[in-house]
Amino acid sequence: MTISPAPDDLLIQRAKRGDSVATDALLRMHYESVRTVCHRIVVNKADAEDATQLALISIVRALPGFDGRSKFSTWVYRIATNAALDEVRRIRRRPTPTDIDATFVLPVADATGAVDAQMDVAQALALLPEEYRTTLVLRHVADLDYEEIAEIQGVPVGTVRSRLARGRTQLANILGNQDTSTGRHNPDERNT
Amino acid sequence: MSDDEQLDPRIVAALRDLPAASNEIRDAHIAEALAYVSPSVARRSPRRWLAVAAALAVFAGGAAMGRGTRTSGTEVAASPGSSNPIKNVTPDSQCRGYADSGKVGQYFLGNEQREVWASNGDLFVYVSGTCKELATFTIADAPASELVCLPSIANATDSIIGGYTMGNAYRVLVNTPTDILEFSGRSCSQLTKYPQP
């Protein structure tokens, strides 16, 4: 019995050999995932688009070296995350404030303490420390498991857990919605 | 996944609910990335390789001069790219499509993309896209022959716009927030500076 490679695998193999049609198809398949991760980590829209572009370029340039040890989607998310974090660092060096810095207004909960789901959660996310924000994005936007996030961030799984717990709690506090978390979290990042 | 990782589904939905990119933006992003597939441009690189690329451009300019390949007018050597190639640089902007003109490069001032052209002893600065002409500068004289080198970039906000040959001299332009600096591509000495238009 022969096992045919998944369509994604065939595309990857062709793309690794420099097939631009296959590369185009792969980029289109993963484009919105890359873009969403970049937007949620970078926050500022124009800068996030820049990060998206850099991530796509990095994916193309690194494709020949993709060894299949991780899932392709995980590999793509790692590159997108690194591109987004590079952009964040570049923004920090920039003397002018970003749009989000200039215009951010804390969300206000209504009388019941609930926050309208339509509010700009992305802005609240921007207030989190970078490592919490990135971890939350990889878990809840990219839908990666602990081990994959740990691999991407180069930290132990325990650190991923604590970052998730802390980030989730802080996000809930910012949004004024205490019910978004069970309240359980690690007191510190012992595995860092 | 363990139950300590629950996040309000409304928040999760909001985090994932990013409006899709327009077809134009998506296609432009992918087209730019695909340019790195082709063997002829596979060594094009993002900004981290800018200095190397700029150095190559300087050498290319010097080599072109050495071979005497110039024709009349201004010859522009291989551009090292924009100051920030990921900023959705307009790929084939032709604000000055005259035969005697050469595009030196492009850069960003704030969010405005600009491009610099050299032609017949003058530098022209345009707004990319609209091609609004912002300024014209007379190209400064350069000392004759020294070693080929690359001007150092003193600040993170500075970037190399590109290089070009004028007469028998190779020049390199550097973008700063307040000025466009012009260096000799041979001596690395600063020849002049033009106020940022």
Short mmCIF file of N, CA and C in Angstrom, two decimals, chain A residues 23-176:
data_model
loop_
_atom_site.label_atom_id
_atom_site.label_comp_id
_atom_site.label_asym_id
_atom_site.label_seq_id
_atom_site.Cartn_x
_atom_site.Cartn_y
_atom_site.Cartn_z
N THR A 23 4.47 27.91 -4.67
CA THR A 23 4.73 28.88 -3.61
C THR A 23 3.58 29.87 -3.49
N ASP A 24 3.10 30.32 -4.63
CA ASP A 24 1.95 31.23 -4.63
C ASP A 24 0.77 30.58 -3.93
N ALA A 25 0.50 29.33 -4.26
CA ALA A 25 -0.63 28.63 -3.65
C ALA A 25 -0.46 28.51 -2.14
N LEU A 26 0.76 28.17 -1.71
CA LEU A 26 1.01 28.04 -0.28
C LEU A 26 0.82 29.37 0.45
N LEU A 27 1.34 30.42 -0.15
CA LEU A 27 1.21 31.73 0.48
C LEU A 27 -0.26 32.14 0.60
N ARG A 28 -1.03 31.83 -0.44
CA ARG A 28 -2.45 32.19 -0.39
C ARG A 28 -3.19 31.38 0.68
N MET A 29 -2.80 30.12 0.82
CA MET A 29 -3.44 29.27 1.82
C MET A 29 -3.21 29.80 3.24
N HIS A 30 -2.03 30.34 3.45
CA HIS A 30 -1.66 30.73 4.82
C HIS A 30 -1.68 32.25 5.01
N TYR A 31 -2.09 32.98 3.98
CA TYR A 31 -1.97 34.43 4.03
C TYR A 31 -2.74 35.04 5.19
N GLU A 32 -4.01 34.71 5.32
CA GLU A 32 -4.82 35.35 6.36
C GLU A 32 -4.35 34.96 7.76
N SER A 33 -3.83 33.75 7.90
CA SER A 33 -3.30 33.34 9.21
C SER A 33 -2.09 34.19 9.58
N VAL A 34 -1.21 34.34 8.62
CA VAL A 34 -0.02 35.16 8.85
C VAL A 34 -0.42 36.60 9.17
N ARG A 35 -1.34 37.10 8.39
CA ARG A 35 -1.74 38.50 8.55
C ARG A 35 -2.42 38.73 9.90
N THR A 36 -3.26 37.80 10.30
CA THR A 36 -3.95 37.97 11.57
C THR A 36 -2.97 37.96 12.74
N VAL A 37 -2.03 37.02 12.72
CA VAL A 37 -1.02 36.99 13.79
C VAL A 37 -0.24 38.30 13.82
N CYS A 38 0.15 38.78 12.66
CA CYS A 38 0.91 40.04 12.61
C CYS A 38 0.09 41.20 13.15
N HIS A 39 -1.16 41.27 12.78
CA HIS A 39 -2.01 42.37 13.24
C HIS A 39 -2.25 42.32 14.74
N ARG A 40 -2.40 41.12 15.27
CA ARG A 40 -2.69 41.04 16.70
C ARG A 40 -1.45 41.28 17.55
N ILE A 41 -0.28 41.00 17.02
CA ILE A 41 0.94 41.24 17.80
C ILE A 41 1.43 42.67 17.62
N VAL A 42 1.37 43.17 16.40
CA VAL A 42 1.92 44.50 16.12
C VAL A 42 0.92 45.59 16.46
N VAL A 43 -0.35 45.34 16.26
CA VAL A 43 -1.46 46.22 16.59
C VAL A 43 -1.64 47.34 15.58
N ASN A 44 -0.64 48.22 15.44
CA ASN A 44 -0.78 49.31 14.48
C ASN A 44 -0.95 48.73 13.07
N LYS A 45 -1.99 49.17 12.40
CA LYS A 45 -2.36 48.50 11.15
C LYS A 45 -1.29 48.60 10.07
N ALA A 46 -0.76 49.80 9.88
CA ALA A 46 0.24 49.96 8.81
C ALA A 46 1.48 49.13 9.12
N ASP A 47 1.90 49.15 10.38
CA ASP A 47 3.08 48.38 10.76
C ASP A 47 2.80 46.88 10.64
N ALA A 48 1.57 46.49 10.96
CA ALA A 48 1.22 45.07 10.85
C ALA A 48 1.25 44.61 9.39
N GLU A 49 0.84 45.48 8.50
CA GLU A 49 0.92 45.12 7.08
C GLU A 49 2.39 44.96 6.66
N ASP A 50 3.23 45.82 7.20
CA ASP A 50 4.67 45.68 6.92
C ASP A 50 5.19 44.34 7.44
N ALA A 51 4.77 44.00 8.64
CA ALA A 51 5.20 42.73 9.23
C ALA A 51 4.69 41.56 8.40
N THR A 52 3.49 41.69 7.88
CA THR A 52 2.93 40.63 7.03
C THR A 52 3.80 40.45 5.79
N GLN A 53 4.18 41.57 5.20
CA GLN A 53 5.02 41.48 4.01
C GLN A 53 6.36 40.83 4.33
N LEU A 54 6.95 41.27 5.43
CA LEU A 54 8.24 40.69 5.81
C LEU A 54 8.12 39.20 6.11
N ALA A 55 7.02 38.82 6.74
CA ALA A 55 6.82 37.41 7.06
C ALA A 55 6.70 36.58 5.77
N LEU A 56 5.97 37.09 4.81
CA LEU A 56 5.82 36.34 3.56
C LEU A 56 7.16 36.19 2.84
N ILE A 57 7.92 37.27 2.85
CA ILE A 57 9.24 37.20 2.22
C ILE A 57 10.12 36.20 2.97
N SER A 58 10.04 36.23 4.28
CA SER A 58 10.86 35.31 5.08
C SER A 58 10.45 33.87 4.82
N ILE A 59 9.16 33.64 4.66
CA ILE A 59 8.68 32.28 4.38
C ILE A 59 9.27 31.79 3.05
N VAL A 60 9.20 32.64 2.04
CA VAL A 60 9.72 32.24 0.72
C VAL A 60 11.22 31.98 0.79
N ARG A 61 11.91 32.85 1.49
CA ARG A 61 13.37 32.70 1.56
C ARG A 61 13.77 31.47 2.38
N ALA A 62 12.95 31.12 3.37
CA ALA A 62 13.32 30.00 4.23
C ALA A 62 12.77 28.66 3.74
N LEU A 63 11.89 28.70 2.77
CA LEU A 63 11.23 27.47 2.30
C LEU A 63 12.21 26.34 1.93
N PRO A 64 13.26 26.63 1.20
CA PRO A 64 14.17 25.53 0.84
C PRO A 64 14.74 24.81 2.06
N GLY A 65 14.77 25.49 3.20
CA GLY A 65 15.33 24.89 4.40
C GLY A 65 14.30 24.24 5.30
N PHE A 66 13.03 24.29 4.90
CA PHE A 66 12.00 23.67 5.74
C PHE A 66 12.21 22.16 5.76
N ASP A 67 12.41 21.61 6.97
CA ASP A 67 12.79 20.19 7.05
C ASP A 67 11.65 19.29 7.46
N GLY A 68 10.47 19.85 7.70
CA GLY A 68 9.32 19.02 8.02
C GLY A 68 9.30 18.48 9.43
N ARG A 69 10.21 18.92 10.27
CA ARG A 69 10.21 18.41 11.64
C ARG A 69 9.03 18.95 12.43
N SER A 70 8.57 20.13 12.06
CA SER A 70 7.35 20.64 12.67
C SER A 70 6.29 20.74 11.57
N LYS A 71 5.05 20.89 11.99
CA LYS A 71 4.00 21.07 11.00
C LYS A 71 4.28 22.36 10.22
N PHE A 72 3.89 22.33 8.95
CA PHE A 72 4.16 23.51 8.13
C PHE A 72 3.48 24.74 8.72
N SER A 73 2.26 24.56 9.20
CA SER A 73 1.53 25.71 9.75
C SER A 73 2.25 26.26 10.98
N THR A 74 2.81 25.37 11.80
CA THR A 74 3.56 25.84 12.97
C THR A 74 4.79 26.62 12.54
N TRP A 75 5.44 26.09 11.52
CA TRP A 75 6.63 26.76 10.98
C TRP A 75 6.27 28.15 10.44
N VAL A 76 5.14 28.22 9.76
CA VAL A 76 4.67 29.50 9.22
C VAL A 76 4.37 30.47 10.36
N TYR A 77 3.71 29.96 11.40
CA TYR A 77 3.38 30.84 12.53
C TYR A 77 4.65 31.33 13.23
N ARG A 78 5.65 30.46 13.29
CA ARG A 78 6.89 30.89 13.92
C ARG A 78 7.50 32.06 13.15
N ILE A 79 7.52 31.93 11.86
CA ILE A 79 8.08 33.01 11.03
C ILE A 79 7.25 34.27 11.16
N ALA A 80 5.93 34.11 11.13
CA ALA A 80 5.06 35.28 11.26
C ALA A 80 5.25 35.96 12.62
N THR A 81 5.37 35.14 13.64
CA THR A 81 5.58 35.70 14.99
C THR A 81 6.90 36.46 15.06
N ASN A 82 7.95 35.86 14.52
CA ASN A 82 9.26 36.54 14.54
C ASN A 82 9.22 37.83 13.74
N ALA A 83 8.53 37.80 12.60
CA ALA A 83 8.43 39.02 11.80
C ALA A 83 7.67 40.10 12.56
N ALA A 84 6.61 39.68 13.23
CA ALA A 84 5.82 40.66 14.00
C ALA A 84 6.63 41.23 15.16
N LEU A 85 7.37 40.36 15.85
CA LEU A 85 8.17 40.84 16.97
C LEU A 85 9.31 41.74 16.49
N ASP A 86 9.87 41.41 15.34
CA ASP A 86 10.89 42.30 14.75
C ASP A 86 10.30 43.68 14.49
N GLU A 87 9.08 43.68 13.99
CA GLU A 87 8.43 44.96 13.70
C GLU A 87 8.16 45.73 14.99
N VAL A 88 7.75 45.01 16.03
CA VAL A 88 7.51 45.67 17.32
C VAL A 88 8.81 46.31 17.83
N ARG A 89 9.91 45.59 17.68
CA ARG A 89 11.19 46.15 18.14
C ARG A 89 11.58 47.36 17.29
N ARG A 90 11.30 47.28 16.01
CA ARG A 90 11.61 48.42 15.15
C ARG A 90 10.78 49.64 15.54
N ILE A 91 9.52 49.39 15.88
CA ILE A 91 8.64 50.49 16.28
C ILE A 91 9.16 51.14 17.56
N ARG A 92 9.67 50.31 18.46
CA ARG A 92 10.19 50.86 19.72
C ARG A 92 11.33 51.83 19.47
N ARG A 93 12.10 51.55 18.42
CA ARG A 93 13.24 52.43 18.14
C ARG A 93 12.82 53.69 17.42
N ARG A 94 11.58 53.69 16.96
CA ARG A 94 11.10 54.84 16.19
C ARG A 94 10.71 55.95 17.16
N PRO A 95 11.12 57.18 16.88
CA PRO A 95 10.86 58.24 17.84
C PRO A 95 9.40 58.66 17.93
N THR A 96 8.66 58.53 16.82
CA THR A 96 7.27 58.99 16.85
C THR A 96 6.37 57.93 17.44
N PRO A 97 5.33 58.35 18.14
CA PRO A 97 4.42 57.36 18.72
C PRO A 97 3.60 56.67 17.64
N THR A 98 3.20 55.43 17.93
CA THR A 98 2.34 54.72 16.99
C THR A 98 0.92 55.24 17.12
N ASP A 99 0.09 54.86 16.15
CA ASP A 99 -1.31 55.30 16.20
C ASP A 99 -1.99 54.84 17.48
N ILE A 100 -1.67 53.60 17.86
CA ILE A 100 -2.35 53.06 19.03
C ILE A 100 -1.95 53.83 20.28
N ASP A 101 -0.67 54.24 20.33
CA ASP A 101 -0.23 55.02 21.48
C ASP A 101 -0.95 56.36 21.53
N ALA A 102 -1.17 56.89 20.33
CA ALA A 102 -1.70 58.24 20.27
C ALA A 102 -3.20 58.28 20.51
N THR A 103 -3.87 57.19 20.19
CA THR A 103 -5.32 57.27 20.17
C THR A 103 -6.01 56.32 21.14
N PHE A 104 -5.24 55.50 21.83
CA PHE A 104 -5.89 54.47 22.61
C PHE A 104 -6.71 55.05 23.76
N VAL A 105 -7.90 54.53 23.90
CA VAL A 105 -8.76 54.90 25.01
C VAL A 105 -9.18 53.61 25.70
N LEU A 106 -9.03 53.58 27.00
CA LEU A 106 -9.39 52.37 27.71
C LEU A 106 -10.86 52.06 27.52
N PRO A 107 -11.18 50.78 27.29
CA PRO A 107 -12.58 50.41 27.14
C PRO A 107 -13.31 50.54 28.47
N VAL A 108 -14.56 50.82 28.40
CA VAL A 108 -15.36 51.00 29.61
C VAL A 108 -16.45 49.94 29.66
N ALA A 109 -16.53 49.26 30.77
CA ALA A 109 -17.56 48.24 30.93
C ALA A 109 -18.91 48.90 31.18
N ASP A 110 -19.97 48.20 30.82
CA ASP A 110 -21.29 48.76 31.08
C ASP A 110 -21.69 48.49 32.54
N ALA A 111 -22.91 48.83 32.87
CA ALA A 111 -23.34 48.76 34.26
C ALA A 111 -23.29 47.34 34.82
N THR A 112 -23.40 46.36 33.97
CA THR A 112 -23.38 44.98 34.45
C THR A 112 -21.97 44.43 34.55
N GLY A 113 -21.01 45.21 34.11
CA GLY A 113 -19.63 44.73 34.16
C GLY A 113 -19.25 44.00 32.91
N ALA A 114 -20.19 43.76 32.03
CA ALA A 114 -19.88 43.06 30.79
C ALA A 114 -19.38 44.05 29.74
N VAL A 115 -18.61 43.53 28.86
CA VAL A 115 -18.07 44.38 27.82
C VAL A 115 -18.62 43.91 26.49
N ASP A 116 -19.08 44.84 25.71
CA ASP A 116 -19.64 44.51 24.41
C ASP A 116 -18.60 43.78 23.57
N ALA A 117 -19.00 42.64 23.02
CA ALA A 117 -18.06 41.86 22.21
C ALA A 117 -17.59 42.63 20.99
N GLN A 118 -18.34 43.66 20.65
CA GLN A 118 -17.96 44.43 19.48
C GLN A 118 -16.84 45.41 19.77
N MET A 119 -16.52 45.61 21.03
CA MET A 119 -15.47 46.59 21.34
C MET A 119 -14.14 46.12 20.76
N ASP A 120 -13.25 47.01 20.67
CA ASP A 120 -12.00 46.67 20.03
C ASP A 120 -11.09 45.90 20.99
N VAL A 121 -11.25 44.62 20.98
CA VAL A 121 -10.44 43.76 21.84
C VAL A 121 -8.97 43.88 21.48
N ALA A 122 -8.73 44.15 20.21
CA ALA A 122 -7.34 44.27 19.77
C ALA A 122 -6.63 45.39 20.51
N GLN A 123 -7.35 46.45 20.78
CA GLN A 123 -6.72 47.56 21.50
C GLN A 123 -6.39 47.16 22.94
N ALA A 124 -7.29 46.40 23.54
CA ALA A 124 -7.01 45.92 24.89
C ALA A 124 -5.82 44.98 24.87
N LEU A 125 -5.76 44.15 23.86
CA LEU A 125 -4.63 43.22 23.72
C LEU A 125 -3.31 43.98 23.64
N ALA A 126 -3.36 45.14 23.03
CA ALA A 126 -2.14 45.93 22.85
C ALA A 126 -1.56 46.40 24.17
N LEU A 127 -2.38 46.43 25.20
CA LEU A 127 -1.89 46.89 26.50
C LEU A 127 -1.12 45.81 27.26
N LEU A 128 -1.24 44.59 26.81
CA LEU A 128 -0.55 43.50 27.51
C LEU A 128 0.94 43.53 27.22
N PRO A 129 1.75 43.04 28.15
CA PRO A 129 3.18 42.86 27.86
C PRO A 129 3.34 41.98 26.63
N GLU A 130 4.38 42.26 25.90
CA GLU A 130 4.59 41.59 24.61
C GLU A 130 4.54 40.07 24.72
N GLU A 131 5.17 39.49 25.75
CA GLU A 131 5.23 38.04 25.82
C GLU A 131 3.86 37.43 26.11
N TYR A 132 3.04 38.13 26.89
CA TYR A 132 1.69 37.64 27.17
C TYR A 132 0.84 37.76 25.90
N ARG A 133 0.96 38.90 25.24
CA ARG A 133 0.17 39.13 24.03
C ARG A 133 0.49 38.07 22.97
N THR A 134 1.78 37.85 22.78
CA THR A 134 2.18 36.88 21.75
C THR A 134 1.68 35.48 22.10
N THR A 135 1.78 35.12 23.35
CA THR A 135 1.34 33.78 23.76
C THR A 135 -0.17 33.63 23.57
N LEU A 136 -0.91 34.64 23.95
CA LEU A 136 -2.36 34.58 23.76
C LEU A 136 -2.73 34.47 22.28
N VAL A 137 -2.01 35.22 21.47
CA VAL A 137 -2.30 35.19 20.03
C VAL A 137 -2.01 33.81 19.46
N LEU A 138 -0.88 33.23 19.85
CA LEU A 138 -0.53 31.92 19.31
C LEU A 138 -1.53 30.85 19.77
N ARG A 139 -2.04 30.99 20.99
CA ARG A 139 -2.99 30.00 21.49
C ARG A 139 -4.39 30.22 20.91
N HIS A 140 -4.87 31.42 21.00
CA HIS A 140 -6.28 31.66 20.70
C HIS A 140 -6.55 32.14 19.27
N VAL A 141 -5.55 32.66 18.62
CA VAL A 141 -5.72 33.06 17.22
C VAL A 141 -5.17 31.98 16.31
N ALA A 142 -3.94 31.55 16.60
CA ALA A 142 -3.33 30.52 15.75
C ALA A 142 -3.78 29.11 16.14
N ASP A 143 -4.39 28.99 17.33
CA ASP A 143 -4.93 27.71 17.78
C ASP A 143 -3.83 26.65 17.96
N LEU A 144 -2.68 27.07 18.40
CA LEU A 144 -1.58 26.13 18.62
C LEU A 144 -1.66 25.56 20.02
N ASP A 145 -1.10 24.37 20.21
CA ASP A 145 -1.09 23.80 21.55
C ASP A 145 0.15 24.27 22.32
N TYR A 146 0.20 23.89 23.59
CA TYR A 146 1.28 24.38 24.45
C TYR A 146 2.66 24.07 23.88
N GLU A 147 2.80 22.83 23.41
CA GLU A 147 4.12 22.41 22.94
C GLU A 147 4.55 23.22 21.71
N GLU A 148 3.62 23.46 20.83
CA GLU A 148 3.96 24.24 19.64
C GLU A 148 4.33 25.67 20.01
N ILE A 149 3.58 26.25 20.93
CA ILE A 149 3.88 27.62 21.36
C ILE A 149 5.25 27.67 22.05
N ALA A 150 5.51 26.65 22.87
CA ALA A 150 6.81 26.59 23.56
C ALA A 150 7.94 26.50 22.54
N GLU A 151 7.72 25.73 21.49
CA GLU A 151 8.75 25.58 20.45
C GLU A 151 8.99 26.92 19.76
N ILE A 152 7.91 27.61 19.42
CA ILE A 152 8.04 28.88 18.71
C ILE A 152 8.73 29.92 19.58
N GLN A 153 8.34 29.96 20.85
CA GLN A 153 8.87 31.01 21.72
C GLN A 153 10.20 30.62 22.37
N GLY A 154 10.56 29.35 22.26
CA GLY A 154 11.82 28.91 22.84
C GLY A 154 11.80 28.94 24.35
N VAL A 155 10.65 28.61 24.94
CA VAL A 155 10.52 28.59 26.40
C VAL A 155 9.90 27.26 26.81
N PRO A 156 10.03 26.89 28.08
CA PRO A 156 9.39 25.66 28.55
C PRO A 156 7.86 25.75 28.49
N VAL A 157 7.24 24.59 28.45
CA VAL A 157 5.78 24.54 28.40
C VAL A 157 5.17 25.23 29.62
N GLY A 158 5.81 25.08 30.77
CA GLY A 158 5.30 25.71 31.98
C GLY A 158 5.23 27.23 31.85
N THR A 159 6.20 27.77 31.16
CA THR A 159 6.20 29.21 30.95
C THR A 159 5.04 29.62 30.05
N VAL A 160 4.77 28.79 29.07
CA VAL A 160 3.62 29.06 28.21
C VAL A 160 2.34 29.09 29.04
N ARG A 161 2.21 28.10 29.91
CA ARG A 161 1.01 28.05 30.77
C ARG A 161 0.86 29.32 31.60
N SER A 162 1.95 29.72 32.24
CA SER A 162 1.85 30.88 33.12
C SER A 162 1.61 32.16 32.32
N ARG A 163 2.23 32.24 31.14
CA ARG A 163 1.99 33.43 30.32
C ARG A 163 0.54 33.49 29.86
N LEU A 164 0.00 32.34 29.52
CA LEU A 164 -1.40 32.31 29.11
C LEU A 164 -2.31 32.74 30.25
N ALA A 165 -2.03 32.19 31.42
CA ALA A 165 -2.89 32.50 32.56
C ALA A 165 -2.82 33.98 32.91
N ARG A 166 -1.60 34.47 32.96
CA ARG A 166 -1.44 35.89 33.30
C ARG A 166 -2.01 36.80 32.23
N GLY A 167 -1.73 36.45 31.00
CA GLY A 167 -2.23 37.29 29.90
C GLY A 167 -3.73 37.30 29.85
N ARG A 168 -4.32 36.13 30.07
CA ARG A 168 -5.78 36.03 30.05
C ARG A 168 -6.39 36.85 31.18
N THR A 169 -5.78 36.76 32.34
CA THR A 169 -6.31 37.51 33.48
C THR A 169 -6.18 39.01 33.26
N GLN A 170 -5.01 39.42 32.76
CA GLN A 170 -4.82 40.86 32.53
C GLN A 170 -5.77 41.37 31.45
N LEU A 171 -5.96 40.57 30.41
CA LEU A 171 -6.87 40.98 29.34
C LEU A 171 -8.28 41.13 29.89
N ALA A 172 -8.67 40.17 30.71
CA ALA A 172 -10.01 40.24 31.30
C ALA A 172 -10.14 41.47 32.19
N ASN A 173 -9.10 41.76 32.93
CA ASN A 173 -9.15 42.94 33.80
C ASN A 173 -9.27 44.22 32.98
N ILE A 174 -8.50 44.28 31.91
CA ILE A 174 -8.56 45.48 31.05
C ILE A 174 -9.96 45.64 30.47
N LEU A 175 -10.53 44.53 30.08
CA LEU A 175 -11.85 44.60 29.47
C LEU A 175 -12.95 44.78 30.51
N GLY A 176 -12.57 44.64 31.77
CA GLY A 176 -13.57 44.82 32.81
C GLY A 176 -14.51 43.65 32.94
#
